[in-house]
Coordinates of C-alpha atoms and ligand atoms in Angstrom, one line a residue:
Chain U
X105 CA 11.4 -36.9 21.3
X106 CA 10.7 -35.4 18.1
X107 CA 7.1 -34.1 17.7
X108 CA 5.2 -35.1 14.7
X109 CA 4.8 -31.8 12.4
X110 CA 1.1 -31.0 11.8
X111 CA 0.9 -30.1 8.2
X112 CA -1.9 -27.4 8.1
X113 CA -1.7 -25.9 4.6
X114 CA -0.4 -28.3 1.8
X115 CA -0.2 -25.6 -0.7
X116 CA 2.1 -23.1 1.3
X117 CA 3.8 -26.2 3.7
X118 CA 2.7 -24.7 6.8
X119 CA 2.4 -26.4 10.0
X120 CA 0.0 -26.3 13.4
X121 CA 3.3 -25.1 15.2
X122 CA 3.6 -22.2 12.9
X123 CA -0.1 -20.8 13.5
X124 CA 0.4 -21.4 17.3
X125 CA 3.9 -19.3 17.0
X126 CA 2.0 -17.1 14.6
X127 CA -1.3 -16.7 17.2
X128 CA 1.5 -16.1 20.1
X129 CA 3.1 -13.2 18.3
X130 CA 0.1 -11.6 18.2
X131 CA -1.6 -12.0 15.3
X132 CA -4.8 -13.1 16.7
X133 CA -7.4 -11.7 14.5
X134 CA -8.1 -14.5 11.2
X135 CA -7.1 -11.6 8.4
X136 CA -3.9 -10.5 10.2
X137 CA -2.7 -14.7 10.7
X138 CA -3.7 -15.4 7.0
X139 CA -1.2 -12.8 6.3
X140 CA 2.0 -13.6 8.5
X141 CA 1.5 -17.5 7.9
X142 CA 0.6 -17.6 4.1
X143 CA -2.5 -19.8 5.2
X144 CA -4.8 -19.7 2.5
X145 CA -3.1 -18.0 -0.1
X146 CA -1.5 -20.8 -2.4
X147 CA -3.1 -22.2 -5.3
X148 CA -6.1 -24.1 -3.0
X149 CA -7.3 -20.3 -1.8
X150 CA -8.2 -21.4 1.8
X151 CA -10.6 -24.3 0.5
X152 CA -8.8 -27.1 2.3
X153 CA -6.6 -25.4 5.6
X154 CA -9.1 -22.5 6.4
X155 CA -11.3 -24.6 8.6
X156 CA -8.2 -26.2 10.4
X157 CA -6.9 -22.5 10.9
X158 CA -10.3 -21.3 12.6
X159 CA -10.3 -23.8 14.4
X160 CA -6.9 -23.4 16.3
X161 CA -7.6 -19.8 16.4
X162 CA -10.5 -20.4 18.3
X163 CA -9.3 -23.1 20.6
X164 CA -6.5 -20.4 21.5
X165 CA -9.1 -17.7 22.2
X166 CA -11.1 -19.6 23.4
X167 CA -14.1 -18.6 20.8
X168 CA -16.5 -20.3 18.8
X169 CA -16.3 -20.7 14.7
X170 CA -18.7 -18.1 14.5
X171 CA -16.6 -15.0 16.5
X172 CA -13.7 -16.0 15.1
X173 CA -15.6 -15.7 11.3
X174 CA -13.6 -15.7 7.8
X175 CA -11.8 -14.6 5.5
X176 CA -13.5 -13.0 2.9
X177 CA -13.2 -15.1 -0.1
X178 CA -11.4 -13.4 -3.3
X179 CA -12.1 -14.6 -6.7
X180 CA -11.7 -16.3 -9.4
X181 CA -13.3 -19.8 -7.1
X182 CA -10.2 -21.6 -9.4
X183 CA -7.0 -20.3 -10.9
X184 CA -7.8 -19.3 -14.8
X185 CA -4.9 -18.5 -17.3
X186 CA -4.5 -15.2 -18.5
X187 CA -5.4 -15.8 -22.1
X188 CA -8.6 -16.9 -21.4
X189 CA -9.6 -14.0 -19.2
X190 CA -7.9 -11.9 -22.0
X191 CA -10.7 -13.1 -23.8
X192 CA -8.4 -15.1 -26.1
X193 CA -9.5 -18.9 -27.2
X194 CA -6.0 -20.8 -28.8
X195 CA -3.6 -20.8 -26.2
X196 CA 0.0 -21.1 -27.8
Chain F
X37 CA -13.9 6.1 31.1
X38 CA -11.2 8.9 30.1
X39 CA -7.6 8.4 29.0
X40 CA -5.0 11.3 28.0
X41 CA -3.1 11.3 25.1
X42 CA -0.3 13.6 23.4
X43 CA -1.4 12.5 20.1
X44 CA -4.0 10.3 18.5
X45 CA -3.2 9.0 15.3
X46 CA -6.2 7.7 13.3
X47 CA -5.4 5.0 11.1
X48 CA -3.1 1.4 11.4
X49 CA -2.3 1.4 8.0
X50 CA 1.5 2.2 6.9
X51 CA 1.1 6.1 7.4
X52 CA -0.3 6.2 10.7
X53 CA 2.1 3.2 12.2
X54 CA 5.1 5.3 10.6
X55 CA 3.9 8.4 12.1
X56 CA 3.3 6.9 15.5
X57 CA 6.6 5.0 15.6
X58 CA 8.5 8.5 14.8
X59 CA 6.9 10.0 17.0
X60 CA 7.8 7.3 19.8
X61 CA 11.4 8.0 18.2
X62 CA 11.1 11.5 19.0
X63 CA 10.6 11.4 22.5
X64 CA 6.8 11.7 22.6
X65 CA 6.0 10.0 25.6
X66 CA 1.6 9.0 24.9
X67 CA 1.0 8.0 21.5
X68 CA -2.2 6.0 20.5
X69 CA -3.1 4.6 17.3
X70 CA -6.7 3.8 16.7
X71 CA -7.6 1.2 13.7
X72 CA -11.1 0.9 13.3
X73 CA -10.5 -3.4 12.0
X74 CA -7.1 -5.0 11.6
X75 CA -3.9 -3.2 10.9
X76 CA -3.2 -2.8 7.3
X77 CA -6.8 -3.4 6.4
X78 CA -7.1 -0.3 4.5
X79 CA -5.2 0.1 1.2
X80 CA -1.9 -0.8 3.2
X81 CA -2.6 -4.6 2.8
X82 CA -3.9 -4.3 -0.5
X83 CA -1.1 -2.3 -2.5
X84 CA 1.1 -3.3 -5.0
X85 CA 4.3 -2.6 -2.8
X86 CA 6.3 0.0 -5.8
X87 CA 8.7 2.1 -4.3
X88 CA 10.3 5.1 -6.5
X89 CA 11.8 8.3 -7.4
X90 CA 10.3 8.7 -11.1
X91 CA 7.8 11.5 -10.5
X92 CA 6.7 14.3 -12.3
X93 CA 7.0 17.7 -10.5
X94 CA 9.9 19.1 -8.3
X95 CA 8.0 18.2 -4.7
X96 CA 7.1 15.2 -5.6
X97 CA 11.0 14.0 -7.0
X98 CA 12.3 15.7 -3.5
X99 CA 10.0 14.2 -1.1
X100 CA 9.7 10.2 -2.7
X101 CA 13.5 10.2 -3.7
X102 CA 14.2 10.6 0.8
X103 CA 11.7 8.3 1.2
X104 CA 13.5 6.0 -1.2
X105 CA 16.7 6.4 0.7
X106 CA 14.6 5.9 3.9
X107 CA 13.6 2.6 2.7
X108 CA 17.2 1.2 1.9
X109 CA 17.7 1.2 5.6
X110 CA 14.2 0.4 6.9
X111 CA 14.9 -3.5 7.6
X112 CA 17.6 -2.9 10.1
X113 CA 15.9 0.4 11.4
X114 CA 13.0 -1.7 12.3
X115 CA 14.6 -4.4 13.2
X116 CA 11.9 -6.2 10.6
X117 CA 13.0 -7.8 7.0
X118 CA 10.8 -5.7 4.5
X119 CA 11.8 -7.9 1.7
X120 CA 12.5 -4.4 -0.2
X121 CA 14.5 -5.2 -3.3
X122 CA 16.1 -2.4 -6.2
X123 CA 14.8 -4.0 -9.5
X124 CA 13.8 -1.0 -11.1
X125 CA 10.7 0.9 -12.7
X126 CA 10.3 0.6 -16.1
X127 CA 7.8 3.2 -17.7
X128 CA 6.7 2.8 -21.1
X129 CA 4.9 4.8 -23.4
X130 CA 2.8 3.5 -26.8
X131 CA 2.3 7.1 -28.4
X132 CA 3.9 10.4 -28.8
X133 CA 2.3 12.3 -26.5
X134 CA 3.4 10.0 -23.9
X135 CA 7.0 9.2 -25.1
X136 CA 7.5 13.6 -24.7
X137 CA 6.0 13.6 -20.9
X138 CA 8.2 11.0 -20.0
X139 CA 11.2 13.2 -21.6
X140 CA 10.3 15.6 -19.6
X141 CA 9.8 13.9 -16.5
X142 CA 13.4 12.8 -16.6
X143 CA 14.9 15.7 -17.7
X144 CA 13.6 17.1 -14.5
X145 CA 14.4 14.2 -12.7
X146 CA 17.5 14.6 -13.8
X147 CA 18.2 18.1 -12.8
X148 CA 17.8 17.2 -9.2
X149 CA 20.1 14.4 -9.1
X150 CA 17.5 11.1 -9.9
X151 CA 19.3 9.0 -12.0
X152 CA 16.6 7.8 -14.6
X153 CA 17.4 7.5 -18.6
X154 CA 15.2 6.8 -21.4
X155 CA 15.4 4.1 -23.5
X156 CA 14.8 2.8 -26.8
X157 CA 12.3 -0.1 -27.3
X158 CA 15.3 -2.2 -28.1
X159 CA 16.9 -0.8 -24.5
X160 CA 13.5 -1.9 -22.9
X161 CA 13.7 -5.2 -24.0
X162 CA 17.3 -5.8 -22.7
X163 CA 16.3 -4.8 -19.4
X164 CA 13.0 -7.6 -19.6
X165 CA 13.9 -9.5 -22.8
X166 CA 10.0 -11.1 -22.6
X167 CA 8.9 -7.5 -23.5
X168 CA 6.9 -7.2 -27.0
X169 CA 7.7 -3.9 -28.2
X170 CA 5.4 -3.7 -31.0
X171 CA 3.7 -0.1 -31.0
X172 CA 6.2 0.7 -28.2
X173 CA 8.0 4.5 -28.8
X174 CA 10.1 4.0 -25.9
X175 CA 10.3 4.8 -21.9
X176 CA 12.8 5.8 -19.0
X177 CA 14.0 3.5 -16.4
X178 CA 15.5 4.0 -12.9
X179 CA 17.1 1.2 -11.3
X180 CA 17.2 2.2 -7.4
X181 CA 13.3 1.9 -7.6
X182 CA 12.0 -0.9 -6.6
X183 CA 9.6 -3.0 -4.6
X184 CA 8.7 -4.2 -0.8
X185 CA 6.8 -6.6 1.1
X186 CA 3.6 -4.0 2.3
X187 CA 2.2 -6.3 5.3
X188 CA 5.7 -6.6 6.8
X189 CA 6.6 -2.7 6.8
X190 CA 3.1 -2.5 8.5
X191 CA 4.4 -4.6 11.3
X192 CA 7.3 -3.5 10.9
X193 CA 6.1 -0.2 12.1
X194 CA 3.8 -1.5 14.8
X195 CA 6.3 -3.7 16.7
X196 CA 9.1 -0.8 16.5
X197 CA 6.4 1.6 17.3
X198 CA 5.4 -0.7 20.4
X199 CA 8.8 -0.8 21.8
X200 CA 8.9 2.4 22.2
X201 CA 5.8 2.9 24.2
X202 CA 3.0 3.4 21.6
X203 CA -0.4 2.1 22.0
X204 CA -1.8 0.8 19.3
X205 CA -5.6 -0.1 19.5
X206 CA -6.9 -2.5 16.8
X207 CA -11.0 -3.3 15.8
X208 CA -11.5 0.5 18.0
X209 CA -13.3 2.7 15.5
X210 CA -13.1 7.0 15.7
X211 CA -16.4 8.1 15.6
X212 CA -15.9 11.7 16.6
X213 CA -13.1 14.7 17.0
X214 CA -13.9 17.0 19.9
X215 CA -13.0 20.4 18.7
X216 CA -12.9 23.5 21.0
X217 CA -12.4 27.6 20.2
X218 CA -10.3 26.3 16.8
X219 CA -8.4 23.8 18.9
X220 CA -8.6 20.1 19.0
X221 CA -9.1 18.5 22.2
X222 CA -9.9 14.7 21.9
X223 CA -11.6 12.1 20.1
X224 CA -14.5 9.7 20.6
X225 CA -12.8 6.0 20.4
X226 CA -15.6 3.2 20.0
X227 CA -17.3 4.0 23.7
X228 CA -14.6 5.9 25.2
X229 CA -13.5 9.9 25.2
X230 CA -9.4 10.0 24.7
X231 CA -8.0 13.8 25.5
X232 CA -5.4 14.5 23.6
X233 CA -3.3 17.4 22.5
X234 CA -2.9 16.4 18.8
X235 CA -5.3 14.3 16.0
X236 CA -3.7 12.6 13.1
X237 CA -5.6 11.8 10.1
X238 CA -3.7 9.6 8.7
X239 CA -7.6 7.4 7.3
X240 CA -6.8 7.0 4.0
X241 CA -9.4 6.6 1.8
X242 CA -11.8 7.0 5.0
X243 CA -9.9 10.4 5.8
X244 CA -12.9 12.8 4.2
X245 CA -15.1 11.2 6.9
X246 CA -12.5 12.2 9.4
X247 CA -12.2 15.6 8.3
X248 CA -15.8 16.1 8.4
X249 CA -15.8 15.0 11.9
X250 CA -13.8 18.2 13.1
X251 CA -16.0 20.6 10.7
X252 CA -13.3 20.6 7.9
X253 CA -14.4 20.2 4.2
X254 CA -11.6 18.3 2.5
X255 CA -11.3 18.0 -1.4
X256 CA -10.1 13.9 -0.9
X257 CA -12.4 11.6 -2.9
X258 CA -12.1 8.2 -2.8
X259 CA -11.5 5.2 -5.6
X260 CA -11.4 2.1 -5.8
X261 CA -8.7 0.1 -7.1
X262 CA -8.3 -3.2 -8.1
X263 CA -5.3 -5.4 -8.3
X264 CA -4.6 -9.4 -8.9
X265 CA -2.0 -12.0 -8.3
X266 CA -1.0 -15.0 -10.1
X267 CA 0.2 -18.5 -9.3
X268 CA 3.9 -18.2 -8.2
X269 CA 6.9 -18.4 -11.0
X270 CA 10.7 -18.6 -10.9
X271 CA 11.9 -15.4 -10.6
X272 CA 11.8 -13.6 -14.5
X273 CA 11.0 -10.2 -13.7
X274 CA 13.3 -7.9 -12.1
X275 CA 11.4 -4.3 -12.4
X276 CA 8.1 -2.7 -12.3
X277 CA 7.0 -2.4 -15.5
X278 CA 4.8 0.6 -16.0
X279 CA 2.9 0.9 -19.4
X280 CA 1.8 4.7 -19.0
X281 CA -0.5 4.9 -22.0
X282 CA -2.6 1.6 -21.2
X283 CA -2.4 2.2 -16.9
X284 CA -1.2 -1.0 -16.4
X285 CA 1.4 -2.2 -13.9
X286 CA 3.2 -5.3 -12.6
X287 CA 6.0 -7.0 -10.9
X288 CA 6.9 -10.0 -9.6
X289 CA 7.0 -10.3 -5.9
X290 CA 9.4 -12.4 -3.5
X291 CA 6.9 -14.8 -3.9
X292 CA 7.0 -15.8 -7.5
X293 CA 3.5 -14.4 -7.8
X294 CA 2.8 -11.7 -10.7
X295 CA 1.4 -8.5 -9.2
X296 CA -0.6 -6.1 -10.6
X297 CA -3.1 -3.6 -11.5
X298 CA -4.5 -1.5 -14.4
X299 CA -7.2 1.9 -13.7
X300 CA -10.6 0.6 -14.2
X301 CA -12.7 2.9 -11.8
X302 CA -12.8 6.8 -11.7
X303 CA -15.8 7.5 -9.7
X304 CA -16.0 8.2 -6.1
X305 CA -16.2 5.3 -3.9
X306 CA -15.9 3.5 -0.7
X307 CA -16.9 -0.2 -2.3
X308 CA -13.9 -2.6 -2.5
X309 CA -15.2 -5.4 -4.6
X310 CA -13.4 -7.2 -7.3
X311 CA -15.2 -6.9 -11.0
X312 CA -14.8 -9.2 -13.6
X313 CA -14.2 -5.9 -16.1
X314 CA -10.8 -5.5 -14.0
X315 CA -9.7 -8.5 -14.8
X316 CA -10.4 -8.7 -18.6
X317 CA -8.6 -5.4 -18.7
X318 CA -5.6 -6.3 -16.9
X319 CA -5.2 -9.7 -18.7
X320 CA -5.8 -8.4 -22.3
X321 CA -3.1 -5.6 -21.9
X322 CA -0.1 -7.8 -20.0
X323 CA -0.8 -10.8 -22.4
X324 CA -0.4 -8.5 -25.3
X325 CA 2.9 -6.5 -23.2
X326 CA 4.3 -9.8 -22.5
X327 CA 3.3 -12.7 -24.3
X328 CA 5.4 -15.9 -22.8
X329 CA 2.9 -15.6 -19.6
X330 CA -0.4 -16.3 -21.1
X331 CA -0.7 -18.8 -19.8
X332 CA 0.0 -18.1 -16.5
X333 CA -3.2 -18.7 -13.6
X334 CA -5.1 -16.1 -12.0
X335 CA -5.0 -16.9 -8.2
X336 CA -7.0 -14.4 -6.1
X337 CA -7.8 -10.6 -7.1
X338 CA -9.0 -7.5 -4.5
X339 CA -9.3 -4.1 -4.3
X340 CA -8.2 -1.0 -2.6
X341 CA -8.9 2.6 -2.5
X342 CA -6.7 5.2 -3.9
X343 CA -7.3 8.5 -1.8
X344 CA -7.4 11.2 -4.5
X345 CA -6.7 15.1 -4.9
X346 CA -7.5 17.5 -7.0
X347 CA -3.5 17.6 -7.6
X348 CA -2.7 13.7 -7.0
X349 CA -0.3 14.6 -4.2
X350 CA -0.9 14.1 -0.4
X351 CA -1.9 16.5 1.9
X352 CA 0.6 16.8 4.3
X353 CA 0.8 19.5 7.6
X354 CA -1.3 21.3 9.9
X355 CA -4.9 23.1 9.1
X356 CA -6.8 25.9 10.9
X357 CA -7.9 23.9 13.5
X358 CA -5.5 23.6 15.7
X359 CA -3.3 20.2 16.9
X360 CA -5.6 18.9 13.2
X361 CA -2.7 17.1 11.4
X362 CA -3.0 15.8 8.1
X363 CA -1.4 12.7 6.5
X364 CA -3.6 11.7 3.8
X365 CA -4.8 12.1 0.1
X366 CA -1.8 9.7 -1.8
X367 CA -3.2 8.6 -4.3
X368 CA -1.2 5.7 -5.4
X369 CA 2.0 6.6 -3.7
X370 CA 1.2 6.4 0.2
X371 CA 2.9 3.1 0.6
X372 CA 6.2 4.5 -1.1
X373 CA 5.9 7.7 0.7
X374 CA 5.2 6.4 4.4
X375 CA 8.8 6.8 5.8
X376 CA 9.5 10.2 5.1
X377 CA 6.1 11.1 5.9
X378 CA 6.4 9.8 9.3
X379 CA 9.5 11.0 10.1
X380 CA 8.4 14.6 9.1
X381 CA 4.9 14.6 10.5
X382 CA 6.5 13.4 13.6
X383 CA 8.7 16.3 13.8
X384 CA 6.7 18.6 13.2
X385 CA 4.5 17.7 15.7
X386 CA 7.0 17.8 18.2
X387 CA 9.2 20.6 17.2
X388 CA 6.2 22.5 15.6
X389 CA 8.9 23.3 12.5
X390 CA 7.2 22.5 9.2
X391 CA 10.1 20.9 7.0
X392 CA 10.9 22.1 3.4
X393 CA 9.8 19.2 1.7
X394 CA 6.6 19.0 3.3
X395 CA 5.8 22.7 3.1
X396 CA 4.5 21.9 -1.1
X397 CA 1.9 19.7 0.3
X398 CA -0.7 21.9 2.5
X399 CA -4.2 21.9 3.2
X400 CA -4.7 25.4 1.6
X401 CA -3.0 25.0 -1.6
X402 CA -6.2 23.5 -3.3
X403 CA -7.8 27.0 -2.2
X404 CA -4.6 28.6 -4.4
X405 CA -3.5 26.9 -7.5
X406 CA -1.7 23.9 -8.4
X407 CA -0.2 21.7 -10.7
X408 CA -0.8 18.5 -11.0
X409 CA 1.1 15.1 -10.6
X410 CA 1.1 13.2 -14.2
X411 CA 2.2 9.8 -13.3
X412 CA -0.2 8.3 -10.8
X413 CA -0.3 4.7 -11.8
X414 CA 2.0 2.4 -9.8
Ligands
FAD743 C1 -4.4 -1.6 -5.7 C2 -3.5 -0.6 -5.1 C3 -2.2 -0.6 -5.5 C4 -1.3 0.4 -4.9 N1 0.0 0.4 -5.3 C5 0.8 1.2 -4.6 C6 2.2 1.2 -4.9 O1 2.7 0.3 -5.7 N2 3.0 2.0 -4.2 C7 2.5 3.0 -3.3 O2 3.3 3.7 -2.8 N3 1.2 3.0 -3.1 C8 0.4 2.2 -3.7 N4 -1.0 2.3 -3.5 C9 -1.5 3.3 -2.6 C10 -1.2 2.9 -1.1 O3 -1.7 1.7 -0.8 C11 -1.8 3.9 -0.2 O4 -1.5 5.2 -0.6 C12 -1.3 3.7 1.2 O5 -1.4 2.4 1.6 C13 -2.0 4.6 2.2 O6 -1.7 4.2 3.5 P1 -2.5 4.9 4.7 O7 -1.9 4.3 5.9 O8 -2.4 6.3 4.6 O9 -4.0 4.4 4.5 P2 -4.6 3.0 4.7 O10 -3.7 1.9 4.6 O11 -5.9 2.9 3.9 O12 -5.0 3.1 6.3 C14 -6.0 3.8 6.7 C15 -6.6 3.0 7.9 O13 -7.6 3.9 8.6 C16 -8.5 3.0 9.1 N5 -9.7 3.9 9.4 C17 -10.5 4.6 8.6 N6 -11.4 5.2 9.2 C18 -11.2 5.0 10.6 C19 -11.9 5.4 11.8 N7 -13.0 6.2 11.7 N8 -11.4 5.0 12.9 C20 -10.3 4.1 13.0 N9 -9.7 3.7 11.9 C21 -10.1 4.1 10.7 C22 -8.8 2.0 8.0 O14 -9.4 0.9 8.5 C23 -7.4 1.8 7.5 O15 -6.8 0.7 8.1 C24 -1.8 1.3 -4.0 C25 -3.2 1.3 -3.6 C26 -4.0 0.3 -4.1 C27 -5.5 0.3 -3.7

């Protein structure tokens, strides 16, 4: 039977299976996993896959939402080009 | 509770895990890492990755040039793919002053066998045709420099280090050194005493804490610094590129993403937030260096500390406390650095020799003289 794959994160393609692999290799603390799977790092920064993530990781260990915390959020809250950081209104 | 321990090495970023894992490798049978949170939490995690053999004085060349060589093997050493690839560094200078340091860089760099050249603007541009050379005098290039993945030599390091018998505790913070007539005798491990032989500090931007805690005044200070990444592209980037007059950086990682940085901060600190200022610098300067990506997205930006010394090189060896090893104090250059470091920490804490390369590098010489490393960015 061929399982059903369990998209996680959309921006990165990663599945349920690969945090549970992930989790089993050892990477059990929610910094360390976001950095071996990719989870939350694509162009959506966590907002839609980190609650999914916490909670596998804390039906593995066994731990509420709460121990398991988050990751700390790095900005800009949405991509922004470079010329308009740069301070720079036309864009071509 | 008490354990015993040969040697406890404070610190899972990519200094301490190489310099447990060589140790392992030498036949040192107790080996514990402590990592106060996660490994690579420390600058480790946060660095830009560059690898290279462009430096300014004679130690420096010597000791990141073996480390280079180190790193062409590391995947299959560790049994762990690095994603280390030889694009290059690019430095480039926008005044005089500049443009003659870099000559002189690689003429020494060239004495001792690096191969870097310099180049014309015109040169620059045919390594990264995207390259606006307006104001540009010219640079050097090196094209066995180059770039790897930092979170997988971390785990690299761990996992090899683990095979081999090391114990690596993660979220288990030092809180104190136990020093006895001169000698080290343990440490104080979140609620439990560990008896060991030999301390590491391999803290990073942590490790003047760590010398305090055995009673040594260190001249290590602290900075932050801050780096980005973009939204991923097709690969158009094949070096670092290192504009030396503006302190800016950036390649392109196996990702796609753009990475990096540009020196914002200079005053001691601890605090790793991200600034707005950072990012305003960073995008004015590579928007005006490289044009076509302007409109490339800012995904997600973060800091790091770079541990500074009065020279910009590490401190590398023994002190006058004794079994108190030092592996700390890079700058920007402990990712680069980490497996020569190891592998010469390792040895001499096993064969007590201190090896040539490291001998430049002691505690005392800030008590002597010295001459400083020009080229800390990137
Ligand atoms: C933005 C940025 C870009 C950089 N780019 C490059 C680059 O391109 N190339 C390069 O070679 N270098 C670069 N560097 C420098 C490089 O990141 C560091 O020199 C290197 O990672 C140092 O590694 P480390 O293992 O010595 O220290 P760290 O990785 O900082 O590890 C020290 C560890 O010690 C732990 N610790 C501290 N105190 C305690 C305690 N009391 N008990 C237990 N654990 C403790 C910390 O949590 C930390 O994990 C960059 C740095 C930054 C910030």
């Amino acid at each position: 039977m061929v399982k059903s794959k369990k998209i996680v994160c959309r921006c990165e393609d990663i599945t349920e299976e690969d945090i549970i692999h992930a989790i089993e290799e050892g990477f059990t603390d929610l910094e360390s996993l976001k950095r071996y799977t990719g989870i939350s790092t694509g162009p959506c920064q966590g907002k839609s896959c980190l609650m999914h993530v916490i909670r596998i990781l804390g039906g593995r260990l066994k731990k509420s939402p709460d121990e398991i915390g988050i990751t700390t959020q790095r900005p800009p809250v949405n991509p922004v080009p470079l010329y308009i950081l740069a301070g720079d209104e036309n864009e071509s | 509770m008490k354990m015993k321990a040969d040697v406890a090495v404070i610190g899972g970023g990519v200094t301490g895990l190489s310099i447990a894992y060589n140790l392992a490798k030498q036949g040192i049978e107790k080996v514990v890492v402590l990592e106060k949170r996660y490994l690579g939490a420390g600058s480790s995690g946060r660095c830009a990755g560059g690898i290279r053999e462009q430096f300014s004085t004679e130690p420096m060349i010597k000791l990141a040039r073996k480390s280079l060589d180190m790193y062409e093997k590391l995947s299959d050493e560790l049994n762990f793919n690095i994603l280390f690839r030889q694009g290059g560094y690019l430095f480039l200078a926008f005044n005089e002053d500049d443009m003659s340091e870099i000559r002189e860089h690689v003429r020494l760099q060239n004495s001792l066998g690096v191969g870097s050249r310099i180049v014309t603007p015109e040169e620059a541009r045919e390594i990264f045709p995207e390259l606006n050379t307006d104001g540009m005098v010219g640079g050097a290039f090196n094209r066995r420099d180059g770039i790897a993945f930092p979170f997988p030599v971390v785990w690299g390091y761990a996992r090899a280090g683990e095979r081999l018998g090391v114990e690596i505790r993660k979220f288990t913070e030092v809180r104190d050194i136990i020093v006895e007539n001169g000698s080290v005798k343990g440490v104080v491990a979140g609620e439990e005493r560990i008896d060991c032989d030999f301390v590491v500090n391999a803290a990073g931007g942590w490790s003047k804490k760590i010398y305090e805690m055995a009673g040594l005044k260190s001249f290590n200070t602290p900075v932050k610094h801050e780096i980005l990444a973009t939204e991923p592209l097709k690969p158009f980037l094949e070096p670092m590129i290192v504009n030396i007059s503006a302190g800016l950086y950036f390649n392109q990682s196996m990702r796609g993403e753009i990475i990096g940085g540009i020196g914002t901060h200079s005053e001691p600190s601890t605090d790793v937030s991200s600034s707005f200022e950072f990012v305003k610098k960073f995008a004015r300067e590579i928007v005006r260096l490289v044009p076509k990506i302007r409109g490339v997205k800012v995904l997600r930006q973060w800091a790091g500390l770079y541990d500074m010394t009065p020279d910009a090189q590490p401190v590398l060896g023994e002190t006058e406390i004794e079994g108190f090893i030092q592996a700390n104090g890079f700058s920007g250059h402990g990712f680069m650095l980490a497996p020569v470091v190891g592998e010469l920490i390792a040895k001499l804490i096993a064969t007590g020799k201190v090896d040539p390369l490291i001998r430049p590098f002691g505690f005392n010489r800030f008590r002597d003289g010295i001459e400083p490393e020009h080229t800390v960015v990137g």
